[in-house]
């Protein structure tokens, strides 16, 4: 049996002698990073909420056809849904739909419609840019028929206005011919003097009226001379005024006919079209069902390139700005892509994220809800745009974002943050250890920090160089040579606390 003296026991159980923990000074570029998560979404998300047209006999809007399903690609001009028997289709553009477009309308939205129709192969004829004329009518009718529907008429009188205007022109034409015959003058409308033409397009023979009281003379060539009897009712002056008025009435009737015909034709209701910035688009969610009422979005479309969207709290928002470099990492696919911060909103967002998941949640994004209802404070919206287009398979995925919020201007001397301490007079120092183990204090200026390290510049040039050892804490002598057992740090730079407990420090963000 081994017997130990009390002094020996006390020596063996007492605290071991402590030594210095050191780390090597590095020369490298130091970047400060912020790590967060985001959802891959399309640049544009649009809820399709068809609004039924009010009118006599109109009932509640009902979904009568849904030809698409979630994930389907959508082309320009394609039928998206049918509501109460009427189509809803997609067109390319940037201006939102805010009014019904009717024949005769003018504006940038009409020009956008014309461009979209021409892109689909429907020419708009001689119509001026931004003017809804005959060529645009024909193109719009062709688009509707291409998807299997007839366009709604802009004027709902069954063509009665046009019919009445044409009859008015016909009547005015006859009045001019009658007045011209009475004076022996030309009609100025294409019919000969003294002749009455039949109704336009009927092929009816013309009739030459005669005057039983006239005393005009007939020349040898069969034409009546310019002399008439005063018994014809008012004389030559009155007949001339009647003819002039008849001609003015004909001009007015023709102008009215042109106006009525210009207003007649197909229209594009705002409720039957959805404008997207780019194609192909994608169906990101289906909310409606065939036979169900329209009480909100029937489906949600995503358009444009894929971006990453996230929401920042105040602490991270202060560190980030547009233009910063980002690494986008997808654990699900193994993809790493580089990009830049495209937007950091200056105001808080409320509602639900476009990707359908709350900030900080993982997993797949659900159905988008661009209405902004039913959610709380999301934080500040940030959008990251990849340098190269992200693959479509990433849509809706949760990804990790590593944002480089600051970096040194080129290579700098870098030490762990635990190597830096403050002096009583407000200075900043590191303690370097020479080859003989002798410590010496070196005054430094600190710069960019990140990932548990900080850039330092010695106040006295050359006082600190790369490869030198600096003290980062203390540890028991039996813990090794002072550079091991430091909580898993790499080459002694794991950020072990000064007490030498082996608990790693959490890297600063």
Short mmCIF file of N, CA and C in Angstrom, two decimals, residues 354-491:
data_model
loop_
_atom_site.label_atom_id
_atom_site.label_comp_id
_atom_site.label_asym_id
_atom_site.label_seq_id
_atom_site.Cartn_x
_atom_site.Cartn_y
_atom_site.Cartn_z
N UNK A 354 -42.89 37.33 -49.71
CA UNK A 354 -43.34 36.81 -51.01
C UNK A 354 -43.12 35.33 -51.12
N UNK A 355 -42.09 34.80 -50.45
CA UNK A 355 -41.82 33.38 -50.50
C UNK A 355 -42.72 32.56 -49.61
N UNK A 356 -43.55 33.24 -48.78
CA UNK A 356 -44.52 32.53 -47.98
C UNK A 356 -43.98 32.04 -46.66
N UNK A 357 -42.76 32.38 -46.26
CA UNK A 357 -42.26 31.91 -44.98
C UNK A 357 -41.79 33.09 -44.15
N UNK A 358 -41.90 32.96 -42.85
CA UNK A 358 -41.52 34.02 -41.97
C UNK A 358 -40.00 34.11 -41.89
N UNK A 359 -39.46 35.27 -41.53
CA UNK A 359 -38.02 35.41 -41.44
C UNK A 359 -37.42 34.41 -40.47
N UNK A 360 -36.32 33.78 -40.89
CA UNK A 360 -35.62 32.84 -40.04
C UNK A 360 -36.12 31.43 -40.14
N UNK A 361 -37.26 31.21 -40.83
CA UNK A 361 -37.76 29.85 -40.97
C UNK A 361 -37.07 29.16 -42.12
N UNK A 362 -36.84 27.86 -41.96
CA UNK A 362 -36.25 27.09 -43.04
C UNK A 362 -37.34 26.39 -43.83
N UNK A 363 -36.91 25.45 -44.67
CA UNK A 363 -37.87 24.66 -45.42
C UNK A 363 -38.27 25.35 -46.70
N UNK A 364 -39.17 24.70 -47.42
CA UNK A 364 -39.59 25.20 -48.71
C UNK A 364 -40.57 26.34 -48.54
N UNK A 365 -40.47 27.34 -49.41
CA UNK A 365 -41.42 28.43 -49.38
C UNK A 365 -42.76 27.96 -49.87
N UNK A 366 -43.82 28.47 -49.25
CA UNK A 366 -45.17 28.08 -49.62
C UNK A 366 -45.75 29.02 -50.64
N UNK A 367 -47.07 29.01 -50.71
CA UNK A 367 -47.76 29.84 -51.67
C UNK A 367 -47.58 31.30 -51.33
N UNK A 368 -47.25 32.10 -52.31
CA UNK A 368 -47.03 33.52 -52.08
C UNK A 368 -48.33 34.23 -51.80
N UNK A 369 -48.23 35.30 -51.01
CA UNK A 369 -49.39 36.13 -50.74
C UNK A 369 -48.94 37.57 -50.81
N UNK A 370 -49.15 38.18 -51.95
CA UNK A 370 -48.67 39.54 -52.15
C UNK A 370 -49.64 40.58 -51.63
N UNK A 371 -50.68 40.16 -50.93
CA UNK A 371 -51.68 41.11 -50.46
C UNK A 371 -51.22 41.84 -49.24
N UNK A 372 -50.22 41.31 -48.52
CA UNK A 372 -49.74 41.98 -47.34
C UNK A 372 -50.66 41.86 -46.16
N UNK A 373 -51.61 40.93 -46.16
CA UNK A 373 -52.56 40.79 -45.08
C UNK A 373 -52.17 39.62 -44.18
N UNK A 374 -52.56 39.75 -42.95
CA UNK A 374 -52.45 38.62 -42.04
C UNK A 374 -51.09 38.41 -41.45
N UNK A 375 -50.17 39.39 -41.53
CA UNK A 375 -48.84 39.22 -40.97
C UNK A 375 -48.46 40.40 -40.12
N UNK A 376 -47.32 40.30 -39.43
CA UNK A 376 -46.84 41.37 -38.58
C UNK A 376 -45.64 42.05 -39.18
N UNK A 377 -44.81 42.62 -38.30
CA UNK A 377 -43.62 43.33 -38.72
C UNK A 377 -42.57 42.33 -39.19
N UNK A 378 -42.15 42.46 -40.45
CA UNK A 378 -41.16 41.55 -41.01
C UNK A 378 -39.74 42.06 -40.83
N UNK A 379 -39.59 43.36 -40.70
CA UNK A 379 -38.26 43.96 -40.69
C UNK A 379 -38.00 44.69 -41.98
N UNK A 380 -36.73 44.88 -42.31
CA UNK A 380 -36.34 45.62 -43.50
C UNK A 380 -36.03 44.64 -44.64
N UNK A 381 -36.73 44.80 -45.75
CA UNK A 381 -36.58 43.87 -46.86
C UNK A 381 -35.23 44.09 -47.55
N UNK A 382 -34.53 42.98 -47.79
CA UNK A 382 -33.28 43.01 -48.55
C UNK A 382 -33.40 42.05 -49.72
N UNK A 383 -32.92 42.49 -50.88
CA UNK A 383 -32.95 41.67 -52.08
C UNK A 383 -31.53 41.47 -52.57
N UNK A 384 -31.18 40.22 -52.84
CA UNK A 384 -29.86 39.87 -53.36
C UNK A 384 -30.03 39.35 -54.79
N UNK A 385 -29.26 39.92 -55.70
CA UNK A 385 -29.32 39.51 -57.10
C UNK A 385 -28.01 38.80 -57.46
N UNK A 386 -28.13 37.58 -57.99
CA UNK A 386 -26.95 36.79 -58.34
C UNK A 386 -26.25 37.37 -59.57
N UNK A 387 -24.94 37.17 -59.63
CA UNK A 387 -24.18 37.66 -60.79
C UNK A 387 -24.59 36.93 -62.07
N UNK A 388 -24.95 35.66 -61.92
CA UNK A 388 -25.45 34.87 -63.04
C UNK A 388 -26.83 34.33 -62.67
N UNK A 389 -27.70 34.13 -63.66
CA UNK A 389 -29.06 33.68 -63.34
C UNK A 389 -29.07 32.40 -62.50
N UNK A 390 -29.88 32.40 -61.47
CA UNK A 390 -30.03 31.21 -60.64
C UNK A 390 -30.87 30.18 -61.37
N UNK A 391 -30.58 28.89 -61.20
CA UNK A 391 -31.37 27.86 -61.89
C UNK A 391 -32.81 27.84 -61.39
N UNK A 392 -33.78 27.56 -62.27
CA UNK A 392 -35.20 27.54 -61.87
C UNK A 392 -35.49 26.58 -60.72
N UNK A 393 -34.68 25.52 -60.58
CA UNK A 393 -34.93 24.54 -59.52
C UNK A 393 -34.79 25.15 -58.13
N UNK A 394 -34.12 26.29 -58.02
CA UNK A 394 -33.94 26.92 -56.71
C UNK A 394 -35.17 27.70 -56.25
N UNK A 395 -36.13 27.92 -57.14
CA UNK A 395 -37.29 28.74 -56.78
C UNK A 395 -37.98 28.17 -55.54
N UNK A 396 -38.19 29.04 -54.57
CA UNK A 396 -38.87 28.66 -53.34
C UNK A 396 -37.96 28.08 -52.27
N UNK A 397 -36.68 27.87 -52.57
CA UNK A 397 -35.79 27.24 -51.60
C UNK A 397 -35.25 28.24 -50.59
N UNK A 398 -34.95 27.71 -49.41
CA UNK A 398 -34.30 28.47 -48.35
C UNK A 398 -32.80 28.34 -48.52
N UNK A 399 -32.07 29.46 -48.56
CA UNK A 399 -30.63 29.45 -48.80
C UNK A 399 -29.91 30.29 -47.74
N UNK A 400 -28.61 30.04 -47.61
CA UNK A 400 -27.79 30.81 -46.68
C UNK A 400 -27.11 31.96 -47.43
N UNK A 401 -27.11 33.13 -46.81
CA UNK A 401 -26.48 34.32 -47.39
C UNK A 401 -25.32 34.75 -46.50
N UNK A 402 -24.16 34.85 -47.08
CA UNK A 402 -22.99 35.37 -46.36
C UNK A 402 -22.60 36.67 -47.03
N UNK A 403 -22.84 37.78 -46.32
CA UNK A 403 -22.62 39.10 -46.90
C UNK A 403 -21.34 39.69 -46.35
N UNK A 404 -20.48 40.15 -47.23
CA UNK A 404 -19.25 40.80 -46.83
C UNK A 404 -19.55 42.27 -46.57
N UNK A 405 -19.71 42.60 -45.27
CA UNK A 405 -20.13 43.95 -44.91
C UNK A 405 -18.98 44.93 -44.82
N UNK A 406 -17.75 44.44 -44.64
CA UNK A 406 -16.59 45.32 -44.59
C UNK A 406 -15.35 44.49 -44.84
N UNK A 407 -14.29 45.13 -45.29
CA UNK A 407 -13.02 44.43 -45.51
C UNK A 407 -11.89 45.44 -45.48
N UNK A 408 -10.69 44.92 -45.23
CA UNK A 408 -9.51 45.78 -45.23
C UNK A 408 -9.16 46.17 -46.66
N UNK A 409 -8.49 47.28 -46.78
CA UNK A 409 -8.06 47.74 -48.09
C UNK A 409 -6.75 47.04 -48.43
N UNK A 410 -6.88 45.83 -48.97
CA UNK A 410 -5.71 45.02 -49.25
C UNK A 410 -5.31 44.22 -48.02
N UNK A 411 -4.12 43.63 -48.05
CA UNK A 411 -3.66 42.80 -46.94
C UNK A 411 -3.26 43.66 -45.75
N UNK A 412 -3.54 43.12 -44.56
CA UNK A 412 -3.24 43.83 -43.32
C UNK A 412 -2.78 42.82 -42.27
N UNK A 413 -2.16 43.33 -41.20
CA UNK A 413 -1.80 42.46 -40.07
C UNK A 413 -3.08 42.15 -39.30
N UNK A 414 -3.30 40.84 -39.07
CA UNK A 414 -4.54 40.39 -38.46
C UNK A 414 -4.21 39.56 -37.23
N UNK A 415 -4.91 39.86 -36.11
CA UNK A 415 -4.75 39.08 -34.88
C UNK A 415 -6.12 38.73 -34.34
N UNK A 416 -6.26 37.69 -33.49
CA UNK A 416 -7.53 37.43 -32.84
C UNK A 416 -7.94 38.61 -31.97
N UNK A 417 -9.24 38.83 -31.84
CA UNK A 417 -9.71 39.96 -31.04
C UNK A 417 -9.26 39.84 -29.59
N UNK A 418 -9.05 38.61 -29.11
CA UNK A 418 -8.62 38.42 -27.72
C UNK A 418 -7.19 38.86 -27.50
N UNK A 419 -6.44 39.16 -28.56
CA UNK A 419 -5.06 39.62 -28.40
C UNK A 419 -4.98 41.11 -28.12
N UNK A 420 -6.10 41.82 -28.31
CA UNK A 420 -6.10 43.27 -28.18
C UNK A 420 -6.69 43.65 -26.83
N UNK A 421 -6.02 44.56 -26.15
CA UNK A 421 -6.53 45.06 -24.87
C UNK A 421 -6.30 46.55 -24.80
N UNK A 422 -7.02 47.20 -23.88
CA UNK A 422 -6.95 48.64 -23.73
C UNK A 422 -6.06 49.00 -22.54
N UNK A 423 -5.40 50.13 -22.64
CA UNK A 423 -4.57 50.63 -21.55
C UNK A 423 -5.35 51.66 -20.76
N UNK A 424 -4.79 52.03 -19.63
CA UNK A 424 -5.46 52.98 -18.75
C UNK A 424 -5.63 54.34 -19.40
N UNK A 425 -4.73 54.71 -20.27
CA UNK A 425 -4.81 56.03 -20.90
C UNK A 425 -5.61 56.01 -22.20
N UNK A 426 -6.30 54.89 -22.47
CA UNK A 426 -7.17 54.82 -23.65
C UNK A 426 -6.49 54.27 -24.88
N UNK A 427 -5.25 53.87 -24.79
CA UNK A 427 -4.57 53.30 -25.93
C UNK A 427 -4.96 51.84 -26.16
N UNK A 428 -4.46 51.26 -27.22
CA UNK A 428 -4.73 49.88 -27.57
C UNK A 428 -3.41 49.16 -27.79
N UNK A 429 -3.27 47.97 -27.19
CA UNK A 429 -2.00 47.25 -27.29
C UNK A 429 -2.23 45.78 -27.59
N UNK A 430 -1.18 45.14 -28.09
CA UNK A 430 -1.08 43.69 -28.14
C UNK A 430 0.22 43.34 -27.42
N UNK A 431 0.26 42.13 -26.87
CA UNK A 431 1.47 41.67 -26.19
C UNK A 431 2.14 40.62 -27.04
N UNK A 432 3.32 40.92 -27.53
CA UNK A 432 4.07 39.99 -28.36
C UNK A 432 5.05 39.22 -27.48
N UNK A 433 5.31 37.97 -27.87
CA UNK A 433 6.22 37.11 -27.12
C UNK A 433 7.42 36.82 -28.02
N UNK A 434 8.63 37.14 -27.52
CA UNK A 434 9.83 36.90 -28.29
C UNK A 434 10.24 35.44 -28.26
N UNK A 435 11.28 35.14 -28.96
CA UNK A 435 11.77 33.76 -29.02
C UNK A 435 12.20 33.22 -27.67
N UNK A 436 12.63 34.11 -26.79
CA UNK A 436 13.05 33.67 -25.46
C UNK A 436 11.90 33.66 -24.47
N UNK A 437 10.66 33.92 -24.97
CA UNK A 437 9.50 33.90 -24.09
C UNK A 437 9.24 35.20 -23.38
N UNK A 438 10.01 36.22 -23.67
CA UNK A 438 9.84 37.51 -22.99
C UNK A 438 8.70 38.31 -23.65
N UNK A 439 7.69 38.68 -22.88
CA UNK A 439 6.59 39.46 -23.46
C UNK A 439 6.95 40.94 -23.57
N UNK A 440 6.41 41.59 -24.58
CA UNK A 440 6.59 43.04 -24.72
C UNK A 440 5.32 43.64 -25.31
N UNK A 441 4.94 44.77 -24.79
CA UNK A 441 3.72 45.45 -25.23
C UNK A 441 4.00 46.31 -26.46
N UNK A 442 3.08 46.22 -27.41
CA UNK A 442 3.21 47.00 -28.64
C UNK A 442 1.92 47.78 -28.85
N UNK A 443 2.02 49.09 -28.92
CA UNK A 443 0.83 49.92 -29.13
C UNK A 443 0.40 49.82 -30.60
N UNK A 444 -0.91 49.63 -30.80
CA UNK A 444 -1.45 49.44 -32.15
C UNK A 444 -2.71 50.28 -32.33
N UNK A 445 -3.06 50.46 -33.60
CA UNK A 445 -4.36 51.03 -33.97
C UNK A 445 -5.19 49.91 -34.60
N UNK A 446 -6.43 49.81 -34.20
CA UNK A 446 -7.29 48.72 -34.70
C UNK A 446 -8.10 49.21 -35.90
N UNK A 447 -8.45 48.26 -36.79
CA UNK A 447 -9.25 48.57 -37.97
C UNK A 447 -10.44 47.64 -38.08
N UNK A 448 -10.66 47.11 -39.27
CA UNK A 448 -11.80 46.24 -39.54
C UNK A 448 -11.73 44.98 -38.68
N UNK A 449 -12.90 44.58 -38.17
CA UNK A 449 -12.98 43.34 -37.41
C UNK A 449 -14.02 42.44 -38.05
N UNK A 450 -13.85 41.15 -37.84
CA UNK A 450 -14.80 40.19 -38.38
C UNK A 450 -14.33 38.77 -38.15
N UNK A 451 -15.30 37.89 -37.92
CA UNK A 451 -15.01 36.47 -37.72
C UNK A 451 -14.02 36.23 -36.58
N UNK A 452 -14.11 37.04 -35.53
CA UNK A 452 -13.25 36.84 -34.37
C UNK A 452 -11.86 37.40 -34.51
N UNK A 453 -11.57 38.15 -35.56
CA UNK A 453 -10.25 38.73 -35.79
C UNK A 453 -10.38 40.22 -36.00
N UNK A 454 -9.24 40.92 -35.90
CA UNK A 454 -9.22 42.35 -36.09
C UNK A 454 -7.91 42.73 -36.78
N UNK A 455 -8.00 43.73 -37.65
CA UNK A 455 -6.80 44.25 -38.32
C UNK A 455 -6.13 45.27 -37.41
N UNK A 456 -4.80 45.19 -37.30
CA UNK A 456 -4.06 46.11 -36.44
C UNK A 456 -2.90 46.72 -37.22
N UNK A 457 -2.55 47.93 -36.81
CA UNK A 457 -1.39 48.61 -37.39
C UNK A 457 -0.53 49.12 -36.24
N UNK A 458 0.74 48.71 -36.14
CA UNK A 458 1.58 49.18 -35.04
C UNK A 458 1.82 50.68 -35.15
N UNK A 459 1.75 51.36 -34.00
CA UNK A 459 2.00 52.80 -33.99
C UNK A 459 3.43 53.08 -34.42
N UNK A 460 4.36 52.25 -33.98
CA UNK A 460 5.76 52.38 -34.41
C UNK A 460 6.00 51.41 -35.55
N UNK A 461 6.29 51.90 -36.70
CA UNK A 461 6.45 51.07 -37.89
C UNK A 461 7.45 49.95 -37.65
N UNK A 462 7.09 48.75 -38.03
CA UNK A 462 7.95 47.60 -37.92
C UNK A 462 7.98 46.95 -36.56
N UNK A 463 7.22 47.51 -35.60
CA UNK A 463 7.23 46.93 -34.26
C UNK A 463 6.52 45.57 -34.22
N UNK A 464 5.61 45.33 -35.16
CA UNK A 464 4.88 44.06 -35.21
C UNK A 464 4.89 43.56 -36.65
N UNK A 465 5.23 42.31 -36.84
CA UNK A 465 5.32 41.75 -38.19
C UNK A 465 4.56 40.44 -38.26
N UNK A 466 4.25 40.03 -39.50
CA UNK A 466 3.57 38.75 -39.70
C UNK A 466 4.46 37.62 -39.19
N UNK A 467 3.85 36.63 -38.53
CA UNK A 467 4.58 35.50 -37.99
C UNK A 467 4.92 35.64 -36.53
N UNK A 468 4.85 36.85 -36.00
CA UNK A 468 5.12 37.05 -34.58
C UNK A 468 4.03 36.40 -33.75
N UNK A 469 4.35 36.10 -32.48
CA UNK A 469 3.39 35.50 -31.57
C UNK A 469 2.83 36.58 -30.66
N UNK A 470 1.50 36.59 -30.50
CA UNK A 470 0.86 37.53 -29.58
C UNK A 470 0.03 36.75 -28.58
N UNK A 471 -0.05 37.27 -27.37
CA UNK A 471 -0.75 36.60 -26.28
C UNK A 471 -2.25 36.76 -26.45
N UNK A 472 -2.97 35.65 -26.36
CA UNK A 472 -4.43 35.71 -26.45
C UNK A 472 -5.09 35.19 -25.18
N UNK A 473 -4.30 34.72 -24.18
CA UNK A 473 -4.87 34.25 -22.94
C UNK A 473 -3.85 33.41 -22.19
N UNK A 474 -4.30 32.72 -21.15
CA UNK A 474 -3.43 31.87 -20.35
C UNK A 474 -4.04 30.48 -20.26
N UNK A 475 -3.19 29.48 -20.06
CA UNK A 475 -3.67 28.11 -19.97
C UNK A 475 -2.71 27.32 -19.10
N UNK A 476 -3.17 26.18 -18.53
CA UNK A 476 -2.27 25.33 -17.74
C UNK A 476 -1.09 24.89 -18.60
N UNK A 477 0.05 24.75 -17.96
CA UNK A 477 1.25 24.35 -18.70
C UNK A 477 1.10 22.98 -19.33
N UNK A 478 0.32 22.07 -18.68
CA UNK A 478 0.18 20.74 -19.26
C UNK A 478 -0.83 20.72 -20.38
N UNK A 479 -1.36 21.88 -20.77
CA UNK A 479 -2.31 21.93 -21.88
C UNK A 479 -1.60 21.88 -23.21
N UNK A 480 -0.26 21.74 -23.18
CA UNK A 480 0.46 21.65 -24.46
C UNK A 480 1.38 22.83 -24.59
N UNK A 481 1.73 23.17 -25.79
CA UNK A 481 2.71 24.21 -26.04
C UNK A 481 2.11 25.60 -26.13
N UNK A 482 0.85 25.69 -25.66
CA UNK A 482 0.22 27.02 -25.69
C UNK A 482 -0.53 27.30 -26.96
N UNK A 483 -0.48 26.35 -27.91
CA UNK A 483 -1.20 26.59 -29.16
C UNK A 483 -2.15 25.46 -29.48
N UNK A 484 -2.36 24.54 -28.54
CA UNK A 484 -3.32 23.46 -28.78
C UNK A 484 -4.42 23.56 -27.75
N UNK A 485 -5.43 22.69 -27.91
CA UNK A 485 -6.52 22.61 -26.96
C UNK A 485 -7.27 23.92 -26.79
N UNK A 486 -7.39 24.69 -27.85
CA UNK A 486 -8.00 26.00 -27.74
C UNK A 486 -9.42 26.00 -28.33
N UNK A 487 -10.19 25.02 -27.96
CA UNK A 487 -11.59 25.02 -28.37
C UNK A 487 -11.77 24.83 -29.84
N UNK A 488 -10.88 24.08 -30.47
CA UNK A 488 -11.08 23.77 -31.89
C UNK A 488 -10.63 24.87 -32.82
N UNK A 489 -9.86 25.86 -32.29
CA UNK A 489 -9.42 26.94 -33.18
C UNK A 489 -8.38 26.44 -34.15
N UNK A 490 -8.28 27.11 -35.29
CA UNK A 490 -7.33 26.73 -36.33
C UNK A 490 -6.00 27.39 -36.03
N UNK A 491 -4.95 26.55 -35.79
CA UNK A 491 -3.61 27.06 -35.52
C UNK A 491 -3.61 28.07 -34.38
#
